[in-house]
């Protein structure tokens, strides 16, 4: 990938990005991924709804940042495999000049993402590890797209719950907030066991049994990720409720989603 060191994919082990693709009804996964996802679905059959609502949350948040805030550059940490309404599609529909950098460590995500974006000069895919956010920010291809002196929209959606406590997920956000320009925004979402504890803990156990380090966190713990940021209205909500555009009667229950979302301003 334009100078990035090649990484050999492990298709015999499930990967969170490919499991997410399976939950969204995609086709770019392997047997290990579908098996692990089915085990999680056995514990929480509405997990597909949660994944779909998270995608809708991303689209609403990105449109808000482009149309209402005026942000024109984005870094998407751990985006997973290309699907419907990807960040660059939402952002560039609102403003064709918007620039997007996707960051992932799964070689299959890198390959599919790179192929999809081959003709899009304002979007790139970078091989990087979310646990080393400054290396991501200083990657030469990130610097081609992102002006650090201008506000940036940073997305870490459905990814921080795959970061163990010892790897300090809140510190990932803090490290970027310390160096990005004022006016930058952080779009975060995270699984929780607050609402449906039995089903959620079953999902966590299923992921962990396949070697995927899922850690569900409470609203209070999730709120710590926004330390030093100003939460914009309506604050931390279940993702299906955050600035929802669908009538309440048409939205899934909070129990069926069980993912928090929020947007913080630097």
PDB file of N, CA and C in Angstrom, residues 140-236:
ATOM      1  N   UNK A 140       3.227   9.706   6.767  1.00  0.00           N
ATOM      2  CA  UNK A 140       3.350  10.617   5.613  1.00  0.00           C
ATOM      3  C   UNK A 140       2.084  10.716   4.773  1.00  0.00           C
ATOM      4  N   UNK A 141       1.327   9.630   4.660  1.00  0.00           N
ATOM      5  CA  UNK A 141       0.109   9.707   3.849  1.00  0.00           C
ATOM      6  C   UNK A 141      -1.024  10.385   4.610  1.00  0.00           C
ATOM      7  N   UNK A 142      -0.988  10.311   5.935  1.00  0.00           N
ATOM      8  CA  UNK A 142      -1.939  11.114   6.711  1.00  0.00           C
ATOM      9  C   UNK A 142      -1.649  12.589   6.496  1.00  0.00           C
ATOM     10  N   UNK A 143      -0.388  12.946   6.531  1.00  0.00           N
ATOM     11  CA  UNK A 143       0.004  14.348   6.403  1.00  0.00           C
ATOM     12  C   UNK A 143      -0.304  14.895   5.008  1.00  0.00           C
ATOM     13  N   UNK A 144      -0.404  14.015   4.018  1.00  0.00           N
ATOM     14  CA  UNK A 144      -0.790  14.469   2.677  1.00  0.00           C
ATOM     15  C   UNK A 144      -2.223  14.977   2.643  1.00  0.00           C
ATOM     16  N   UNK A 145      -3.067  14.416   3.486  1.00  0.00           N
ATOM     17  CA  UNK A 145      -4.486  14.758   3.466  1.00  0.00           C
ATOM     18  C   UNK A 145      -4.897  15.715   4.577  1.00  0.00           C
ATOM     19  N   UNK A 146      -4.233  15.623   5.734  1.00  0.00           N
ATOM     20  CA  UNK A 146      -4.686  16.326   6.928  1.00  0.00           C
ATOM     21  C   UNK A 146      -3.783  17.504   7.252  1.00  0.00           C
ATOM     22  N   UNK A 147      -4.385  18.679   7.417  1.00  0.00           N
ATOM     23  CA  UNK A 147      -3.672  19.875   7.861  1.00  0.00           C
ATOM     24  C   UNK A 147      -3.864  19.987   9.376  1.00  0.00           C
ATOM     25  N   UNK A 148      -2.811  19.733  10.161  1.00  0.00           N
ATOM     26  CA  UNK A 148      -2.978  19.726  11.620  1.00  0.00           C
ATOM     27  C   UNK A 148      -3.306  21.096  12.206  1.00  0.00           C
ATOM     28  N   UNK A 149      -3.160  22.149  11.403  1.00  0.00           N
ATOM     29  CA  UNK A 149      -3.478  23.485  11.889  1.00  0.00           C
ATOM     30  C   UNK A 149      -4.959  23.837  11.732  1.00  0.00           C
ATOM     31  N   UNK A 150      -5.713  22.945  11.088  1.00  0.00           N
ATOM     32  CA  UNK A 150      -7.143  23.137  10.900  1.00  0.00           C
ATOM     33  C   UNK A 150      -7.905  22.073  11.687  1.00  0.00           C
ATOM     34  N   UNK A 151      -9.149  22.350  12.099  1.00  0.00           N
ATOM     35  CA  UNK A 151      -9.921  21.356  12.853  1.00  0.00           C
ATOM     36  C   UNK A 151     -10.091  20.049  12.085  1.00  0.00           C
ATOM     37  N   UNK A 152     -10.053  18.970  12.839  1.00  0.00           N
ATOM     38  CA  UNK A 152     -10.172  17.626  12.285  1.00  0.00           C
ATOM     39  C   UNK A 152     -11.343  16.922  12.969  1.00  0.00           C
ATOM     40  N   UNK A 153     -12.076  16.131  12.217  1.00  0.00           N
ATOM     41  CA  UNK A 153     -13.067  15.247  12.791  1.00  0.00           C
ATOM     42  C   UNK A 153     -12.442  13.870  12.972  1.00  0.00           C
ATOM     43  N   UNK A 154     -12.320  13.417  14.203  1.00  0.00           N
ATOM     44  CA  UNK A 154     -11.729  12.108  14.504  1.00  0.00           C
ATOM     45  C   UNK A 154     -12.851  11.148  14.877  1.00  0.00           C
ATOM     46  N   UNK A 155     -12.896  10.007  14.215  1.00  0.00           N
ATOM     47  CA  UNK A 155     -13.898   9.001  14.530  1.00  0.00           C
ATOM     48  C   UNK A 155     -13.231   7.775  15.139  1.00  0.00           C
ATOM     49  N   UNK A 156     -13.751   7.348  16.276  1.00  0.00           N
ATOM     50  CA  UNK A 156     -13.359   6.069  16.880  1.00  0.00           C
ATOM     51  C   UNK A 156     -14.665   5.406  17.295  1.00  0.00           C
ATOM     52  N   UNK A 157     -15.344   4.845  16.308  1.00  0.00           N
ATOM     53  CA  UNK A 157     -16.688   4.310  16.516  1.00  0.00           C
ATOM     54  C   UNK A 157     -16.632   2.785  16.517  1.00  0.00           C
ATOM     55  N   UNK A 158     -17.205   2.211  17.564  1.00  0.00           N
ATOM     56  CA  UNK A 158     -17.221   0.746  17.720  1.00  0.00           C
ATOM     57  C   UNK A 158     -15.816   0.161  17.639  1.00  0.00           C
ATOM     58  N   UNK A 159     -14.844   0.891  18.168  1.00  0.00           N
ATOM     59  CA  UNK A 159     -13.466   0.387  18.139  1.00  0.00           C
ATOM     60  C   UNK A 159     -12.805   0.442  19.514  1.00  0.00           C
ATOM     61  N   UNK A 160     -13.129   1.445  20.326  1.00  0.00           N
ATOM     62  CA  UNK A 160     -12.465   1.569  21.626  1.00  0.00           C
ATOM     63  C   UNK A 160     -12.834   0.429  22.570  1.00  0.00           C
ATOM     64  N   UNK A 161     -13.972  -0.218  22.319  1.00  0.00           N
ATOM     65  CA  UNK A 161     -14.293  -1.369  23.176  1.00  0.00           C
ATOM     66  C   UNK A 161     -13.455  -2.597  22.840  1.00  0.00           C
ATOM     67  N   UNK A 162     -12.607  -2.488  21.813  1.00  0.00           N
ATOM     68  CA  UNK A 162     -11.635  -3.547  21.529  1.00  0.00           C
ATOM     69  C   UNK A 162     -10.247  -3.203  22.076  1.00  0.00           C
ATOM     70  N   UNK A 163     -10.155  -2.108  22.804  1.00  0.00           N
ATOM     71  CA  UNK A 163      -8.903  -1.704  23.441  1.00  0.00           C
ATOM     72  C   UNK A 163      -8.983  -2.045  24.920  1.00  0.00           C
ATOM     73  N   UNK A 164      -8.040  -2.842  25.388  1.00  0.00           N
ATOM     74  CA  UNK A 164      -8.030  -3.266  26.791  1.00  0.00           C
ATOM     75  C   UNK A 164      -7.756  -2.073  27.711  1.00  0.00           C
ATOM     76  N   UNK A 165      -8.174  -2.212  28.958  1.00  0.00           N
ATOM     77  CA  UNK A 165      -7.929  -1.153  29.935  1.00  0.00           C
ATOM     78  C   UNK A 165      -6.450  -0.817  30.043  1.00  0.00           C
ATOM     79  N   UNK A 166      -5.599  -1.844  30.008  1.00  0.00           N
ATOM     80  CA  UNK A 166      -4.164  -1.605  30.167  1.00  0.00           C
ATOM     81  C   UNK A 166      -3.565  -0.831  28.992  1.00  0.00           C
ATOM     82  N   UNK A 167      -4.283  -0.794  27.856  1.00  0.00           N
ATOM     83  CA  UNK A 167      -3.813  -0.004  26.712  1.00  0.00           C
ATOM     84  C   UNK A 167      -4.399   1.409  26.712  1.00  0.00           C
ATOM     85  N   UNK A 168      -5.155   1.749  27.766  1.00  0.00           N
ATOM     86  CA  UNK A 168      -5.599   3.117  28.036  1.00  0.00           C
ATOM     87  C   UNK A 168      -6.382   3.725  26.871  1.00  0.00           C
ATOM     88  N   UNK A 169      -7.609   3.239  26.627  1.00  0.00           N
ATOM     89  CA  UNK A 169      -8.387   3.800  25.509  1.00  0.00           C
ATOM     90  C   UNK A 169      -8.653   5.294  25.649  1.00  0.00           C
ATOM     91  N   UNK A 170      -8.886   5.763  26.883  1.00  0.00           N
ATOM     92  CA  UNK A 170      -9.096   7.205  27.062  1.00  0.00           C
ATOM     93  C   UNK A 170      -7.850   7.985  26.681  1.00  0.00           C
ATOM     94  N   UNK A 171      -6.675   7.392  26.913  1.00  0.00           N
ATOM     95  CA  UNK A 171      -5.419   8.051  26.568  1.00  0.00           C
ATOM     96  C   UNK A 171      -5.231   8.222  25.074  1.00  0.00           C
ATOM     97  N   UNK A 172      -5.847   7.344  24.273  1.00  0.00           N
ATOM     98  CA  UNK A 172      -5.773   7.474  22.813  1.00  0.00           C
ATOM     99  C   UNK A 172      -6.446   8.768  22.379  1.00  0.00           C
ATOM    100  N   UNK A 173      -7.631   9.014  22.923  1.00  0.00           N
ATOM    101  CA  UNK A 173      -8.348  10.252  22.606  1.00  0.00           C
ATOM    102  C   UNK A 173      -7.569  11.455  23.129  1.00  0.00           C
ATOM    103  N   UNK A 174      -7.069  11.350  24.346  1.00  0.00           N
ATOM    104  CA  UNK A 174      -6.351  12.464  24.968  1.00  0.00           C
ATOM    105  C   UNK A 174      -5.093  12.822  24.181  1.00  0.00           C
ATOM    106  N   UNK A 175      -4.372  11.806  23.688  1.00  0.00           N
ATOM    107  CA  UNK A 175      -3.137  12.069  22.941  1.00  0.00           C
ATOM    108  C   UNK A 175      -3.418  12.869  21.677  1.00  0.00           C
ATOM    109  N   UNK A 176      -4.507  12.558  21.001  1.00  0.00           N
ATOM    110  CA  UNK A 176      -4.853  13.303  19.790  1.00  0.00           C
ATOM    111  C   UNK A 176      -5.382  14.688  20.135  1.00  0.00           C
ATOM    112  N   UNK A 177      -6.180  14.768  21.207  1.00  0.00           N
ATOM    113  CA  UNK A 177      -6.714  16.071  21.611  1.00  0.00           C
ATOM    114  C   UNK A 177      -5.599  17.036  21.996  1.00  0.00           C
ATOM    115  N   UNK A 178      -4.500  16.508  22.488  1.00  0.00           N
ATOM    116  CA  UNK A 178      -3.380  17.358  22.919  1.00  0.00           C
ATOM    117  C   UNK A 178      -2.666  18.022  21.754  1.00  0.00           C
ATOM    118  N   UNK A 179      -2.811  17.471  20.538  1.00  0.00           N
ATOM    119  CA  UNK A 179      -2.024  17.997  19.413  1.00  0.00           C
ATOM    120  C   UNK A 179      -2.880  18.532  18.264  1.00  0.00           C
ATOM    121  N   UNK A 180      -4.172  18.235  18.255  1.00  0.00           N
ATOM    122  CA  UNK A 180      -5.003  18.709  17.156  1.00  0.00           C
ATOM    123  C   UNK A 180      -5.455  20.146  17.393  1.00  0.00           C
ATOM    124  N   UNK A 181      -5.890  20.789  16.322  1.00  0.00           N
ATOM    125  CA  UNK A 181      -6.265  22.201  16.375  1.00  0.00           C
ATOM    126  C   UNK A 181      -7.562  22.390  17.159  1.00  0.00           C
ATOM    127  N   UNK A 182      -7.695  23.525  17.846  1.00  0.00           N
ATOM    128  CA  UNK A 182      -8.974  23.850  18.490  1.00  0.00           C
ATOM    129  C   UNK A 182     -10.109  23.788  17.470  1.00  0.00           C
ATOM    130  N   UNK A 183     -11.263  23.336  17.930  1.00  0.00           N
ATOM    131  CA  UNK A 183     -12.394  23.169  17.028  1.00  0.00           C
ATOM    132  C   UNK A 183     -12.490  21.773  16.451  1.00  0.00           C
ATOM    133  N   UNK A 184     -11.478  20.934  16.703  1.00  0.00           N
ATOM    134  CA  UNK A 184     -11.565  19.535  16.281  1.00  0.00           C
ATOM    135  C   UNK A 184     -12.662  18.837  17.079  1.00  0.00           C
ATOM    136  N   UNK A 185     -13.266  17.822  16.484  1.00  0.00           N
ATOM    137  CA  UNK A 185     -14.346  17.076  17.128  1.00  0.00           C
ATOM    138  C   UNK A 185     -14.017  15.587  17.140  1.00  0.00           C
ATOM    139  N   UNK A 186     -14.468  14.905  18.186  1.00  0.00           N
ATOM    140  CA  UNK A 186     -14.268  13.465  18.330  1.00  0.00           C
ATOM    141  C   UNK A 186     -15.625  12.770  18.360  1.00  0.00           C
ATOM    142  N   UNK A 187     -15.817  11.846  17.433  1.00  0.00           N
ATOM    143  CA  UNK A 187     -17.045  11.058  17.345  1.00  0.00           C
ATOM    144  C   UNK A 187     -16.725   9.672  17.883  1.00  0.00           C
ATOM    145  N   UNK A 188     -17.352   9.295  19.009  1.00  0.00           N
ATOM    146  CA  UNK A 188     -17.031   8.039  19.674  1.00  0.00           C
ATOM    147  C   UNK A 188     -18.298   7.225  19.891  1.00  0.00           C
ATOM    148  N   UNK A 189     -18.171   5.896  19.794  1.00  0.00           N
ATOM    149  CA  UNK A 189     -19.259   5.015  20.219  1.00  0.00           C
ATOM    150  C   UNK A 189     -18.652   3.786  20.870  1.00  0.00           C
ATOM    151  N   UNK A 190     -19.476   3.113  21.694  1.00  0.00           N
ATOM    152  CA  UNK A 190     -18.919   2.063  22.548  1.00  0.00           C
ATOM    153  C   UNK A 190     -20.031   1.158  23.058  1.00  0.00           C
ATOM    154  N   UNK A 191     -19.793  -0.143  23.063  1.00  0.00           N
ATOM    155  CA  UNK A 191     -20.747  -1.090  23.604  1.00  0.00           C
ATOM    156  C   UNK A 191     -20.818  -1.021  25.116  1.00  0.00           C
ATOM    157  N   UNK A 192     -22.001  -1.354  25.661  1.00  0.00           N
ATOM    158  CA  UNK A 192     -22.197  -1.287  27.107  1.00  0.00           C
ATOM    159  C   UNK A 192     -23.040  -2.453  27.586  1.00  0.00           C
ATOM    160  N   UNK A 193     -22.898  -2.769  28.869  1.00  0.00           N
ATOM    161  CA  UNK A 193     -23.757  -3.758  29.522  1.00  0.00           C
ATOM    162  C   UNK A 193     -24.729  -3.081  30.473  1.00  0.00           C
ATOM    163  N   UNK A 194     -24.830  -1.750  30.409  1.00  0.00           N
ATOM    164  CA  UNK A 194     -25.689  -1.015  31.327  1.00  0.00           C
ATOM    165  C   UNK A 194     -27.160  -1.395  31.186  1.00  0.00           C
ATOM    166  N   UNK A 195     -27.591  -1.650  29.957  1.00  0.00           N
ATOM    167  CA  UNK A 195     -29.026  -1.731  29.673  1.00  0.00           C
ATOM    168  C   UNK A 195     -29.532  -3.177  29.648  1.00  0.00           C
ATOM    169  N   UNK A 196     -28.803  -4.046  28.970  1.00  0.00           N
ATOM    170  CA  UNK A 196     -29.161  -5.466  28.893  1.00  0.00           C
ATOM    171  C   UNK A 196     -27.964  -6.293  29.345  1.00  0.00           C
ATOM    172  N   UNK A 197     -27.688  -6.298  30.657  1.00  0.00           N
ATOM    173  CA  UNK A 197     -26.428  -6.877  31.142  1.00  0.00           C
ATOM    174  C   UNK A 197     -26.225  -8.345  30.796  1.00  0.00           C
ATOM    175  N   UNK A 198     -27.261  -9.157  30.872  1.00  0.00           N
ATOM    176  CA  UNK A 198     -27.068 -10.577  30.612  1.00  0.00           C
ATOM    177  C   UNK A 198     -26.679 -10.825  29.163  1.00  0.00           C
ATOM    178  N   UNK A 199     -27.415 -10.228  28.226  1.00  0.00           N
ATOM    179  CA  UNK A 199     -27.102 -10.406  26.810  1.00  0.00           C
ATOM    180  C   UNK A 199     -25.745  -9.812  26.470  1.00  0.00           C
ATOM    181  N   UNK A 200     -25.473  -8.605  26.991  1.00  0.00           N
ATOM    182  CA  UNK A 200     -24.219  -7.932  26.668  1.00  0.00           C
ATOM    183  C   UNK A 200     -23.014  -8.708  27.175  1.00  0.00           C
ATOM    184  N   UNK A 201     -23.105  -9.218  28.393  1.00  0.00           N
ATOM    185  CA  UNK A 201     -21.972  -9.976  28.917  1.00  0.00           C
ATOM    186  C   UNK A 201     -21.805 -11.294  28.174  1.00  0.00           C
ATOM    187  N   UNK A 202     -22.904 -11.830  27.640  1.00  0.00           N
ATOM    188  CA  UNK A 202     -22.795 -13.013  26.790  1.00  0.00           C
ATOM    189  C   UNK A 202     -22.040 -12.712  25.504  1.00  0.00           C
ATOM    190  N   UNK A 203     -22.304 -11.525  24.940  1.00  0.00           N
ATOM    191  CA  UNK A 203     -21.573 -11.094  23.740  1.00  0.00           C
ATOM    192  C   UNK A 203     -20.089 -10.938  24.059  1.00  0.00           C
ATOM    193  N   UNK A 204     -19.801 -10.277  25.170  1.00  0.00           N
ATOM    194  CA  UNK A 204     -18.395 -10.092  25.561  1.00  0.00           C
ATOM    195  C   UNK A 204     -17.693 -11.431  25.718  1.00  0.00           C
ATOM    196  N   UNK A 205     -18.349 -12.379  26.368  1.00  0.00           N
ATOM    197  CA  UNK A 205     -17.744 -13.701  26.567  1.00  0.00           C
ATOM    198  C   UNK A 205     -17.526 -14.400  25.231  1.00  0.00           C
ATOM    199  N   UNK A 206     -18.485 -14.260  24.305  1.00  0.00           N
ATOM    200  CA  UNK A 206     -18.346 -14.902  22.997  1.00  0.00           C
ATOM    201  C   UNK A 206     -17.164 -14.332  22.221  1.00  0.00           C
ATOM    202  N   UNK A 207     -17.032 -13.018  22.221  1.00  0.00           N
ATOM    203  CA  UNK A 207     -15.895 -12.400  21.531  1.00  0.00           C
ATOM    204  C   UNK A 207     -14.574 -12.853  22.150  1.00  0.00           C
ATOM    205  N   UNK A 208     -14.510 -12.791  23.464  1.00  0.00           N
ATOM    206  CA  UNK A 208     -13.253 -13.145  24.131  1.00  0.00           C
ATOM    207  C   UNK A 208     -12.885 -14.609  23.926  1.00  0.00           C
ATOM    208  N   UNK A 209     -13.893 -15.476  23.833  1.00  0.00           N
ATOM    209  CA  UNK A 209     -13.601 -16.904  23.640  1.00  0.00           C
ATOM    210  C   UNK A 209     -12.944 -17.169  22.292  1.00  0.00           C
ATOM    211  N   UNK A 210     -13.096 -16.236  21.369  1.00  0.00           N
ATOM    212  CA  UNK A 210     -12.458 -16.355  20.053  1.00  0.00           C
ATOM    213  C   UNK A 210     -11.215 -15.475  19.944  1.00  0.00           C
ATOM    214  N   UNK A 211     -10.741 -14.961  21.059  1.00  0.00           N
ATOM    215  CA  UNK A 211      -9.515 -14.171  21.058  1.00  0.00           C
ATOM    216  C   UNK A 211      -9.682 -12.724  20.672  1.00  0.00           C
ATOM    217  N   UNK A 212     -10.928 -12.225  20.626  1.00  0.00           N
ATOM    218  CA  UNK A 212     -11.182 -10.821  20.292  1.00  0.00           C
ATOM    219  C   UNK A 212     -11.459 -10.084  21.608  1.00  0.00           C
ATOM    220  N   UNK A 213     -10.616  -9.132  21.991  1.00  0.00           N
ATOM    221  CA  UNK A 213     -10.657  -8.554  23.341  1.00  0.00           C
ATOM    222  C   UNK A 213     -11.731  -7.487  23.525  1.00  0.00           C
ATOM    223  N   UNK A 214     -12.991  -7.899  23.490  1.00  0.00           N
ATOM    224  CA  UNK A 214     -14.087  -6.957  23.696  1.00  0.00           C
ATOM    225  C   UNK A 214     -14.218  -6.615  25.182  1.00  0.00           C
ATOM    226  N   UNK A 215     -14.274  -5.307  25.481  1.00  0.00           N
ATOM    227  CA  UNK A 215     -14.474  -4.839  26.854  1.00  0.00           C
ATOM    228  C   UNK A 215     -15.627  -3.847  26.861  1.00  0.00           C
ATOM    229  N   UNK A 216     -16.767  -4.265  27.388  1.00  0.00           N
ATOM    230  CA  UNK A 216     -17.917  -3.369  27.507  1.00  0.00           C
ATOM    231  C   UNK A 216     -17.711  -2.437  28.692  1.00  0.00           C
ATOM    232  N   UNK A 217     -18.175  -1.193  28.561  1.00  0.00           N
ATOM    233  CA  UNK A 217     -17.965  -0.215  29.626  1.00  0.00           C
ATOM    234  C   UNK A 217     -19.248   0.550  29.902  1.00  0.00           C
ATOM    235  N   UNK A 218     -19.338   1.060  31.114  1.00  0.00           N
ATOM    236  CA  UNK A 218     -20.520   1.800  31.555  1.00  0.00           C
ATOM    237  C   UNK A 218     -20.539   3.198  30.922  1.00  0.00           C
ATOM    238  N   UNK A 219     -21.672   3.866  31.069  1.00  0.00           N
ATOM    239  CA  UNK A 219     -21.785   5.241  30.581  1.00  0.00           C
ATOM    240  C   UNK A 219     -20.767   6.130  31.270  1.00  0.00           C
ATOM    241  N   UNK A 220     -20.550   5.903  32.551  1.00  0.00           N
ATOM    242  CA  UNK A 220     -19.563   6.701  33.289  1.00  0.00           C
ATOM    243  C   UNK A 220     -18.165   6.496  32.735  1.00  0.00           C
ATOM    244  N   UNK A 221     -17.805   5.240  32.488  1.00  0.00           N
ATOM    245  CA  UNK A 221     -16.468   4.959  31.938  1.00  0.00           C
ATOM    246  C   UNK A 221     -16.334   5.536  30.536  1.00  0.00           C
ATOM    247  N   UNK A 222     -17.374   5.387  29.739  1.00  0.00           N
ATOM    248  CA  UNK A 222     -17.344   5.946  28.388  1.00  0.00           C
ATOM    249  C   UNK A 222     -17.197   7.463  28.451  1.00  0.00           C
ATOM    250  N   UNK A 223     -17.872   8.082  29.403  1.00  0.00           N
ATOM    251  CA  UNK A 223     -17.780   9.532  29.547  1.00  0.00           C
ATOM    252  C   UNK A 223     -16.373  10.011  29.820  1.00  0.00           C
ATOM    253  N   UNK A 224     -15.548   9.161  30.443  1.00  0.00           N
ATOM    254  CA  UNK A 224     -14.162   9.534  30.721  1.00  0.00           C
ATOM    255  C   UNK A 224     -13.363   9.743  29.439  1.00  0.00           C
ATOM    256  N   UNK A 225     -13.797   9.143  28.347  1.00  0.00           N
ATOM    257  CA  UNK A 225     -13.091   9.321  27.071  1.00  0.00           C
ATOM    258  C   UNK A 225     -13.223  10.750  26.547  1.00  0.00           C
ATOM    259  N   UNK A 226     -14.195  11.488  27.068  1.00  0.00           N
ATOM    260  CA  UNK A 226     -14.421  12.870  26.627  1.00  0.00           C
ATOM    261  C   UNK A 226     -13.787  13.893  27.568  1.00  0.00           C
ATOM    262  N   UNK A 227     -12.959  13.434  28.494  1.00  0.00           N
ATOM    263  CA  UNK A 227     -12.299  14.355  29.419  1.00  0.00           C
ATOM    264  C   UNK A 227     -11.507  15.412  28.634  1.00  0.00           C
ATOM    265  N   UNK A 228     -11.716  16.670  28.972  1.00  0.00           N
ATOM    266  CA  UNK A 228     -11.037  17.756  28.272  1.00  0.00           C
ATOM    267  C   UNK A 228     -11.765  18.222  27.025  1.00  0.00           C
ATOM    268  N   UNK A 229     -12.863  17.543  26.670  1.00  0.00           N
ATOM    269  CA  UNK A 229     -13.671  17.923  25.515  1.00  0.00           C
ATOM    270  C   UNK A 229     -15.018  18.439  25.997  1.00  0.00           C
ATOM    271  N   UNK A 230     -15.655  19.240  25.190  1.00  0.00           N
ATOM    272  CA  UNK A 230     -17.004  19.718  25.480  1.00  0.00           C
ATOM    273  C   UNK A 230     -17.993  18.843  24.724  1.00  0.00           C
ATOM    274  N   UNK A 231     -18.809  18.094  25.440  1.00  0.00           N
ATOM    275  CA  UNK A 231     -19.824  17.276  24.789  1.00  0.00           C
ATOM    276  C   UNK A 231     -20.865  18.175  24.132  1.00  0.00           C
ATOM    277  N   UNK A 232     -21.112  17.948  22.850  1.00  0.00           N
ATOM    278  CA  UNK A 232     -22.145  18.725  22.181  1.00  0.00           C
ATOM    279  C   UNK A 232     -23.495  18.049  22.415  1.00  0.00           C
ATOM    280  N   UNK A 233     -24.554  18.817  22.264  1.00  0.00           N
ATOM    281  CA  UNK A 233     -25.900  18.284  22.468  1.00  0.00           C
ATOM    282  C   UNK A 233     -26.190  17.160  21.476  1.00  0.00           C
ATOM    283  N   UNK A 234     -26.830  16.093  21.908  1.00  0.00           N
ATOM    284  CA  UNK A 234     -27.504  15.888  23.198  1.00  0.00           C
ATOM    285  C   UNK A 234     -26.659  15.107  24.211  1.00  0.00           C
ATOM    286  N   UNK A 235     -25.352  15.236  24.171  1.00  0.00           N
ATOM    287  CA  UNK A 235     -24.491  14.512  25.097  1.00  0.00           C
ATOM    288  C   UNK A 235     -24.368  13.044  24.733  1.00  0.00           C
ATOM    289  N   UNK A 236     -24.096  12.214  25.725  1.00  0.00           N
ATOM    290  CA  UNK A 236     -23.967  10.770  25.500  1.00  0.00           C
ATOM    291  C   UNK A 236     -25.351  10.150  25.457  1.00  0.00           C
TER     292      UNK A 236
END
